[in-house]
C-alpha atoms as an extended CHARMM CRD file, in Angstrom:
* protein
*
       175  EXT
         1         1  MET       CA            -82.5810000000       -5.7930000000      102.3650000000  PROA      1               0.0000000000
         2         2  ALA       CA            -83.4920000000       -5.2750000000       98.9480000000  PROA      2               0.0000000000
         3         3  TYR       CA            -87.2720000000       -6.8590000000       99.4360000000  PROA      3               0.0000000000
         4         4  GLU       CA            -87.9890000000       -3.5490000000      102.0720000000  PROA      4               0.0000000000
         5         5  ARG       CA            -86.9200000000       -0.7660000000       99.7640000000  PROA      5               0.0000000000
         6         6  PHE       CA            -87.9550000000       -2.2660000000       96.3820000000  PROA      6               0.0000000000
         7         7  GLY       CA            -90.9370000000       -5.1300000000       97.4240000000  PROA      7               0.0000000000
         8         8  PRO       CA            -93.7060000000       -1.9330000000       97.6160000000  PROA      8               0.0000000000
         9         9  ALA       CA            -92.3670000000       -1.0050000000       93.6290000000  PROA      9               0.0000000000
        10        10  VAL       CA            -92.4160000000       -4.6210000000       92.8100000000  PROA      10              0.0000000000
        11        11  PHE       CA            -96.1340000000       -5.5100000000       94.2090000000  PROA      11              0.0000000000
        12        12  HSD       CA            -97.5150000000       -1.9090000000       92.9560000000  PROA      12              0.0000000000
        13        13  LEU       CA            -96.7740000000       -3.4900000000       89.4810000000  PROA      13              0.0000000000
        14        14  ALA       CA            -98.1680000000       -6.8590000000       90.5270000000  PROA      14              0.0000000000
        15        15  LEU       CA           -101.0010000000       -6.1600000000       91.4410000000  PROA      15              0.0000000000
        16        16  ARG       CA           -101.4040000000       -3.7080000000       88.4220000000  PROA      16              0.0000000000
        17        17  GLY       CA           -101.1780000000       -6.8970000000       85.8480000000  PROA      17              0.0000000000
        18        18  VAL       CA           -103.1800000000       -9.6170000000       88.5290000000  PROA      18              0.0000000000
        19        19  ALA       CA           -106.1300000000      -10.2070000000       89.3090000000  PROA      19              0.0000000000
        20        20  GLY       CA           -106.1750000000       -9.5330000000       92.5640000000  PROA      20              0.0000000000
        21        21  VAL       CA           -103.7750000000       -9.2140000000       96.3920000000  PROA      21              0.0000000000
        22        22  ALA       CA           -102.7900000000      -13.2200000000       96.8390000000  PROA      22              0.0000000000
        23        23  ASP       CA           -101.5840000000      -13.0340000000       93.0990000000  PROA      23              0.0000000000
        24        24  ALA       CA            -99.6450000000       -9.9590000000       93.6800000000  PROA      24              0.0000000000
        25        25  GLU       CA            -98.3860000000      -11.4900000000       96.0250000000  PROA      25              0.0000000000
        26        26  ASP       CA            -97.0930000000      -14.1860000000       94.7410000000  PROA      26              0.0000000000
        27        27  VAL       CA            -95.9840000000      -12.7450000000       91.9060000000  PROA      27              0.0000000000
        28        28  THR       CA            -94.1100000000      -10.5210000000       94.6490000000  PROA      28              0.0000000000
        29        29  GLN       CA            -92.3330000000      -13.3490000000       96.1430000000  PROA      29              0.0000000000
        30        30  ALA       CA            -91.5370000000      -15.2280000000       92.3740000000  PROA      30              0.0000000000
        31        31  THR       CA            -89.8120000000      -11.8540000000       91.9340000000  PROA      31              0.0000000000
        32        32  PHE       CA            -87.5050000000      -12.1010000000       94.5800000000  PROA      32              0.0000000000
        33        33  VAL       CA            -86.5810000000      -15.8260000000       94.3780000000  PROA      33              0.0000000000
        34        34  ALA       CA            -85.4910000000      -15.4810000000       90.5590000000  PROA      34              0.0000000000
        35        35  ALA       CA            -83.7230000000      -11.9420000000       91.2060000000  PROA      35              0.0000000000
        36        36  TRP       CA            -81.9330000000      -14.4540000000       94.5580000000  PROA      36              0.0000000000
        37        37  LEU       CA            -80.8360000000      -17.2290000000       92.3640000000  PROA      37              0.0000000000
        38        38  GLY       CA            -80.0730000000      -15.1270000000       89.3920000000  PROA      38              0.0000000000
        39        39  ARG       CA            -78.4740000000      -12.3440000000       90.5250000000  PROA      39              0.0000000000
        40        40  GLU       CA            -75.0790000000      -13.4250000000       89.4320000000  PROA      40              0.0000000000
        41        41  GLY       CA            -77.2210000000      -12.0600000000       86.0810000000  PROA      41              0.0000000000
        42        42  PHE       CA            -77.2680000000       -8.4190000000       87.2950000000  PROA      42              0.0000000000
        43        43  ASP       CA            -74.7590000000       -5.9000000000       86.2820000000  PROA      43              0.0000000000
        44        44  PRO       CA            -74.8690000000       -2.2970000000       87.4120000000  PROA      44              0.0000000000
        45        45  ALA       CA            -73.8290000000       -1.0800000000       84.6820000000  PROA      45              0.0000000000
        46        46  ARG       CA            -76.8320000000       -1.9320000000       82.4650000000  PROA      46              0.0000000000
        47        47  GLY       CA            -79.1590000000       -0.4310000000       84.7630000000  PROA      47              0.0000000000
        48        48  SER       CA            -80.4680000000        0.4370000000       88.4190000000  PROA      48              0.0000000000
        49        49  MET       CA            -81.6610000000       -2.3320000000       90.4520000000  PROA      49              0.0000000000
        50        50  LEU       CA            -85.1790000000       -1.5730000000       90.7760000000  PROA      50              0.0000000000
        51        51  GLY       CA            -84.9450000000       -1.5570000000       86.7620000000  PROA      51              0.0000000000
        52        52  TRP       CA            -83.7970000000       -5.0530000000       86.7950000000  PROA      52              0.0000000000
        53        53  LEU       CA            -86.7480000000       -5.9200000000       89.6920000000  PROA      53              0.0000000000
        54        54  LEU       CA            -89.2560000000       -4.1680000000       87.7740000000  PROA      54              0.0000000000
        55        55  GLY       CA            -87.7850000000       -6.4300000000       84.7990000000  PROA      55              0.0000000000
        56        56  ILE       CA            -88.3160000000      -10.1460000000       86.5130000000  PROA      56              0.0000000000
        57        57  ALA       CA            -91.4990000000       -8.4810000000       87.8200000000  PROA      57              0.0000000000
        58        58  ARG       CA            -93.3100000000       -7.7490000000       84.3600000000  PROA      58              0.0000000000
        59        59  ARG       CA            -91.8070000000      -11.7220000000       82.6890000000  PROA      59              0.0000000000
        60        60  LYS       CA            -93.8160000000      -13.5430000000       86.2800000000  PROA      60              0.0000000000
        61        61  VAL       CA            -96.7330000000      -11.2020000000       85.4360000000  PROA      61              0.0000000000
        62        62  VAL       CA            -97.2450000000      -12.5660000000       82.1040000000  PROA      62              0.0000000000
        63        63  ASP       CA            -96.5790000000      -15.7650000000       83.3720000000  PROA      63              0.0000000000
        64        64  GLN       CA            -98.9900000000      -15.3710000000       86.5360000000  PROA      64              0.0000000000
        65        65  ILE       CA           -101.2850000000      -14.8600000000       83.0150000000  PROA      65              0.0000000000
        66        66  ARG       CA           -100.5270000000      -18.0690000000       81.4190000000  PROA      66              0.0000000000
        67        67  ALA       CA           -101.2560000000      -19.9170000000       84.6900000000  PROA      67              0.0000000000
        68        68  SER       CA           -104.3970000000      -18.1070000000       85.2420000000  PROA      68              0.0000000000
        69        69  ALA       CA           -105.8560000000      -18.4830000000       81.5230000000  PROA      69              0.0000000000
        70        70  ARG       CA           -104.9380000000      -22.1890000000       82.0080000000  PROA      70              0.0000000000
        71        71  ASP       CA           -105.8180000000      -23.1680000000       84.9610000000  PROA      71              0.0000000000
        72        72  ASP       CA           -109.1190000000      -22.0550000000       83.7950000000  PROA      72              0.0000000000
        73        73  ARG       CA           -109.5560000000      -24.3440000000       80.8660000000  PROA      73              0.0000000000
        74        74  ILE       CA           -108.6640000000      -26.7100000000       82.6300000000  PROA      74              0.0000000000
        75        75  ALA       CA           -111.2540000000      -25.6150000000       85.4730000000  PROA      75              0.0000000000
        76        76  ASP       CA           -113.6880000000      -25.2190000000       82.4920000000  PROA      76              0.0000000000
        77        77  SER       CA           -112.7030000000      -28.5110000000       81.3160000000  PROA      77              0.0000000000
        78        78  VAL       CA           -113.5210000000      -30.4560000000       84.6370000000  PROA      78              0.0000000000
        79        79  ARG       CA           -117.0140000000      -28.6470000000       85.7440000000  PROA      79              0.0000000000
        80        80  ARG       CA           -118.2770000000      -29.3050000000       82.0050000000  PROA      80              0.0000000000
        81        81  MET       CA           -116.8190000000      -33.2850000000       82.9640000000  PROA      81              0.0000000000
        82        82  ALA       CA           -118.4330000000      -33.2030000000       86.3560000000  PROA      82              0.0000000000
        83        83  GLY       CA           -121.3300000000      -31.6490000000       86.2310000000  PROA      83              0.0000000000
        84        84  PRO       CA           -124.5750000000      -32.4190000000       86.5590000000  PROA      84              0.0000000000
        85        85  ALA       CA           -125.8270000000      -34.8850000000       83.3520000000  PROA      85              0.0000000000
        86        86  ARG       CA           -128.5020000000      -32.5140000000       81.1920000000  PROA      86              0.0000000000
        87        87  HSD       CA           -130.3760000000      -36.4200000000       79.9200000000  PROA      87              0.0000000000
        88        88  GLY       CA           -131.9220000000      -39.0930000000       81.7740000000  PROA      88              0.0000000000
        89        89  ALA       CA           -128.6950000000      -42.0030000000       82.2930000000  PROA      89              0.0000000000
        90        90  GLY       CA           -130.1350000000      -43.4890000000       79.5090000000  PROA      90              0.0000000000
        91        91  ASP       CA           -130.3230000000      -40.2760000000       76.9460000000  PROA      91              0.0000000000
        92        92  ALA       CA           -126.6380000000      -39.1930000000       78.0680000000  PROA      92              0.0000000000
        93        93  PRO       CA           -124.3320000000      -39.9330000000       75.1180000000  PROA      93              0.0000000000
        94        94  PRO       CA           -121.9920000000      -43.0500000000       76.0500000000  PROA      94              0.0000000000
        95        95  ASP       CA           -118.9900000000      -40.6290000000       75.1380000000  PROA      95              0.0000000000
        96        96  HSD       CA           -120.3010000000      -38.4020000000       78.0200000000  PROA      96              0.0000000000
        97        97  ILE       CA           -120.9860000000      -41.1070000000       80.2290000000  PROA      97              0.0000000000
        98        98  VAL       CA           -117.2830000000      -42.4560000000       79.4370000000  PROA      98              0.0000000000
        99        99  ASP       CA           -115.9000000000      -39.1970000000       80.7230000000  PROA      99              0.0000000000
       100       100  ARG       CA           -117.3770000000      -39.0590000000       83.8330000000  PROA      100             0.0000000000
       101       101  LEU       CA           -116.3650000000      -42.2260000000       85.4090000000  PROA      101             0.0000000000
       102       102  VAL       CA           -112.6120000000      -41.3130000000       84.0380000000  PROA      102             0.0000000000
       103       103  LEU       CA           -112.2110000000      -38.1930000000       86.0670000000  PROA      103             0.0000000000
       104       104  ALA       CA           -114.6880000000      -40.3220000000       88.6910000000  PROA      104             0.0000000000
       105       105  ASP       CA           -111.9870000000      -42.9230000000       88.9300000000  PROA      105             0.0000000000
       106       106  GLU       CA           -109.3920000000      -40.7850000000       89.1740000000  PROA      106             0.0000000000
       107       107  MET       CA           -110.6840000000      -38.6560000000       91.3090000000  PROA      107             0.0000000000
       108       108  ALA       CA           -110.9360000000      -41.0820000000       94.0820000000  PROA      108             0.0000000000
       109       109  ARG       CA           -106.8490000000      -41.9020000000       92.5040000000  PROA      109             0.0000000000
       110       110  LEU       CA           -105.7430000000      -38.1010000000       94.4930000000  PROA      110             0.0000000000
       111       111  PRO       CA           -104.4430000000      -38.0060000000       97.9800000000  PROA      111             0.0000000000
       112       112  ALA       CA           -107.5110000000      -37.2540000000      100.2780000000  PROA      112             0.0000000000
       113       113  GLU       CA           -106.8830000000      -33.2560000000      101.4030000000  PROA      113             0.0000000000
       114       114  GLN       CA           -106.3990000000      -32.5830000000       97.6540000000  PROA      114             0.0000000000
       115       115  ARG       CA           -109.6080000000      -34.3630000000       96.8230000000  PROA      115             0.0000000000
       116       116  ARG       CA           -110.7960000000      -32.2660000000       98.5330000000  PROA      116             0.0000000000
       117       117  VAL       CA           -109.4600000000      -29.4630000000       97.5650000000  PROA      117             0.0000000000
       118       118  LEU       CA           -110.5740000000      -30.2590000000       94.4380000000  PROA      118             0.0000000000
       119       119  GLU       CA           -114.4860000000      -30.4330000000       95.1230000000  PROA      119             0.0000000000
       120       120  LEU       CA           -114.4610000000      -27.4160000000       96.9530000000  PROA      120             0.0000000000
       121       121  ALA       CA           -113.0000000000      -25.2020000000       94.1030000000  PROA      121             0.0000000000
       122       122  PHE       CA           -115.4840000000      -27.2430000000       90.7650000000  PROA      122             0.0000000000
       123       123  TYR       CA           -118.3060000000      -28.9120000000       92.4680000000  PROA      123             0.0000000000
       124       124  ASP       CA           -118.7040000000      -26.1170000000       95.3860000000  PROA      124             0.0000000000
       125       125  ASP       CA           -117.2170000000      -23.1760000000       93.1750000000  PROA      125             0.0000000000
       126       126  LEU       CA           -115.6560000000      -22.0700000000       96.1670000000  PROA      126             0.0000000000
       127       127  THR       CA           -112.2530000000      -19.8100000000       95.5660000000  PROA      127             0.0000000000
       128       128  HSD       CA           -108.7150000000      -20.6070000000       96.8540000000  PROA      128             0.0000000000
       129       129  PRO       CA           -108.8860000000      -18.1170000000      100.1260000000  PROA      129             0.0000000000
       130       130  GLN       CA           -112.1680000000      -19.0780000000      101.0530000000  PROA      130             0.0000000000
       131       131  ILE       CA           -111.4830000000      -22.8160000000      100.6600000000  PROA      131             0.0000000000
       132       132  ALA       CA           -107.5280000000      -21.3830000000      102.4490000000  PROA      132             0.0000000000
       133       133  ALA       CA           -110.1920000000      -20.3950000000      105.3450000000  PROA      133             0.0000000000
       134       134  LEU       CA           -112.4130000000      -23.8440000000      104.9070000000  PROA      134             0.0000000000
       135       135  THR       CA           -109.9640000000      -25.6760000000      105.5390000000  PROA      135             0.0000000000
       136       136  GLY       CA           -107.0980000000      -24.0150000000      107.5300000000  PROA      136             0.0000000000
       137       137  LEU       CA           -104.1750000000      -25.1740000000      104.8500000000  PROA      137             0.0000000000
       138       138  PRO       CA           -101.9200000000      -22.0550000000      103.3060000000  PROA      138             0.0000000000
       139       139  LEU       CA           -103.5970000000      -20.5200000000      100.1780000000  PROA      139             0.0000000000
       140       140  GLY       CA           -100.3140000000      -21.8760000000       98.8840000000  PROA      140             0.0000000000
       141       141  THR       CA           -100.7260000000      -25.2610000000       99.4180000000  PROA      141             0.0000000000
       142       142  VAL       CA           -104.4910000000      -25.2370000000       98.6830000000  PROA      142             0.0000000000
       143       143  LYS       CA           -103.1730000000      -23.4940000000       95.1700000000  PROA      143             0.0000000000
       144       144  SER       CA           -100.2990000000      -26.3270000000       95.2610000000  PROA      144             0.0000000000
       145       145  HSD       CA           -103.1970000000      -29.3020000000       95.1150000000  PROA      145             0.0000000000
       146       146  LEU       CA           -105.4660000000      -27.0370000000       92.9780000000  PROA      146             0.0000000000
       147       147  ARG       CA           -103.1760000000      -27.1510000000       90.4670000000  PROA      147             0.0000000000
       148       148  ARG       CA           -101.2740000000      -30.6170000000       90.7480000000  PROA      148             0.0000000000
       149       149  GLY       CA           -104.9220000000      -32.4360000000       90.5650000000  PROA      149             0.0000000000
       150       150  MET       CA           -105.6800000000      -30.3910000000       87.3750000000  PROA      150             0.0000000000
       151       151  ALA       CA           -102.2930000000      -31.4030000000       86.0500000000  PROA      151             0.0000000000
       152       152  ARG       CA           -103.0400000000      -35.2570000000       86.8970000000  PROA      152             0.0000000000
       153       153  LEU       CA           -107.0200000000      -34.9540000000       85.5250000000  PROA      153             0.0000000000
       154       154  ARG       CA           -105.2060000000      -33.5230000000       82.3630000000  PROA      154             0.0000000000
       155       155  SER       CA           -102.8710000000      -35.9990000000       81.7790000000  PROA      155             0.0000000000
       156       156  ARG       CA           -105.6840000000      -39.3000000000       82.4780000000  PROA      156             0.0000000000
       157       157  TRP       CA           -108.5030000000      -37.6560000000       80.1960000000  PROA      157             0.0000000000
       158       158  GLU       CA           -105.0250000000      -37.0860000000       77.3140000000  PROA      158             0.0000000000
       159       159  VAL       CA           -103.8860000000      -40.5010000000       78.3810000000  PROA      159             0.0000000000
       160       160  ASP       CA           -107.5500000000      -42.2160000000       77.6820000000  PROA      160             0.0000000000
       161       161  GLY       CA           -109.1350000000      -39.9780000000       74.7870000000  PROA      161             0.0000000000
       162       162  ALA       CA           -110.9900000000      -38.3020000000       76.9530000000  PROA      162             0.0000000000
       163       163  ALA       CA           -110.2660000000      -34.3350000000       76.9050000000  PROA      163             0.0000000000
       164       164  PRO       CA           -111.2360000000      -32.3760000000       74.4130000000  PROA      164             0.0000000000
       165       165  GLY       CA           -108.3450000000      -32.0060000000       71.3740000000  PROA      165             0.0000000000
       166       166  ALA       CA           -107.2010000000      -35.6260000000       71.8420000000  PROA      166             0.0000000000
       167       167  ARG       CA           -109.8790000000      -37.4600000000       70.3320000000  PROA      167             0.0000000000
       168       168  ALA       CA           -108.2740000000      -39.4790000000       67.0470000000  PROA      168             0.0000000000
       169       169  ALA       CA           -108.6800000000      -37.7380000000       63.5900000000  PROA      169             0.0000000000
       170       170  GLY       CA           -111.9120000000      -39.2710000000       61.9310000000  PROA      170             0.0000000000
       171       171  THR       CA           -113.6840000000      -40.0780000000       65.4810000000  PROA      171             0.0000000000
       172       172  PRO       CA           -116.6790000000      -37.9160000000       66.6330000000  PROA      172             0.0000000000
       173       173  GLY       CA           -115.4140000000      -34.8380000000       68.4310000000  PROA      173             0.0000000000
       174       174  ALA       CA           -112.1280000000      -34.7860000000       66.4980000000  PROA      174             0.0000000000
       175       175  ARG       CA           -111.4540000000      -31.2000000000       65.9330000000  PROA      175             0.0000000000
């Protein structure tokens, strides 16, 4: 009942704050899930249900924006690491070769479906909805595969020292 009554207002707020309809739908869903889980925190003496829900929605919009920015930084990092070599094989700096080997090794360790989603996103430069349509996977599954896959790649780069900023002090590329 709360969703039917207040869902359009929450969706409108979400749509104004995030990049697209799919993200606004995700924010709307996350808002109502958070409201349900925190329902004992609602106090009608402090304000209306709509105000409470819109407050949750604003926080979820901020969370979505931060997650998108983080995903974009990781995606840019993956593209740089996986991009075609600009030098001949003998001219490539050794750290770039190592980075590509780390990336290829970790990609090979991913489950096939997750690896396919990452390849479509980064090598074919497809959007989340395009990947969902191509693979037949639900959009939420595509996003989950991308987030988990990128997190796994990032943690591997940080462990191996391949990620920018993860190098030890005093080594080339240290910040």
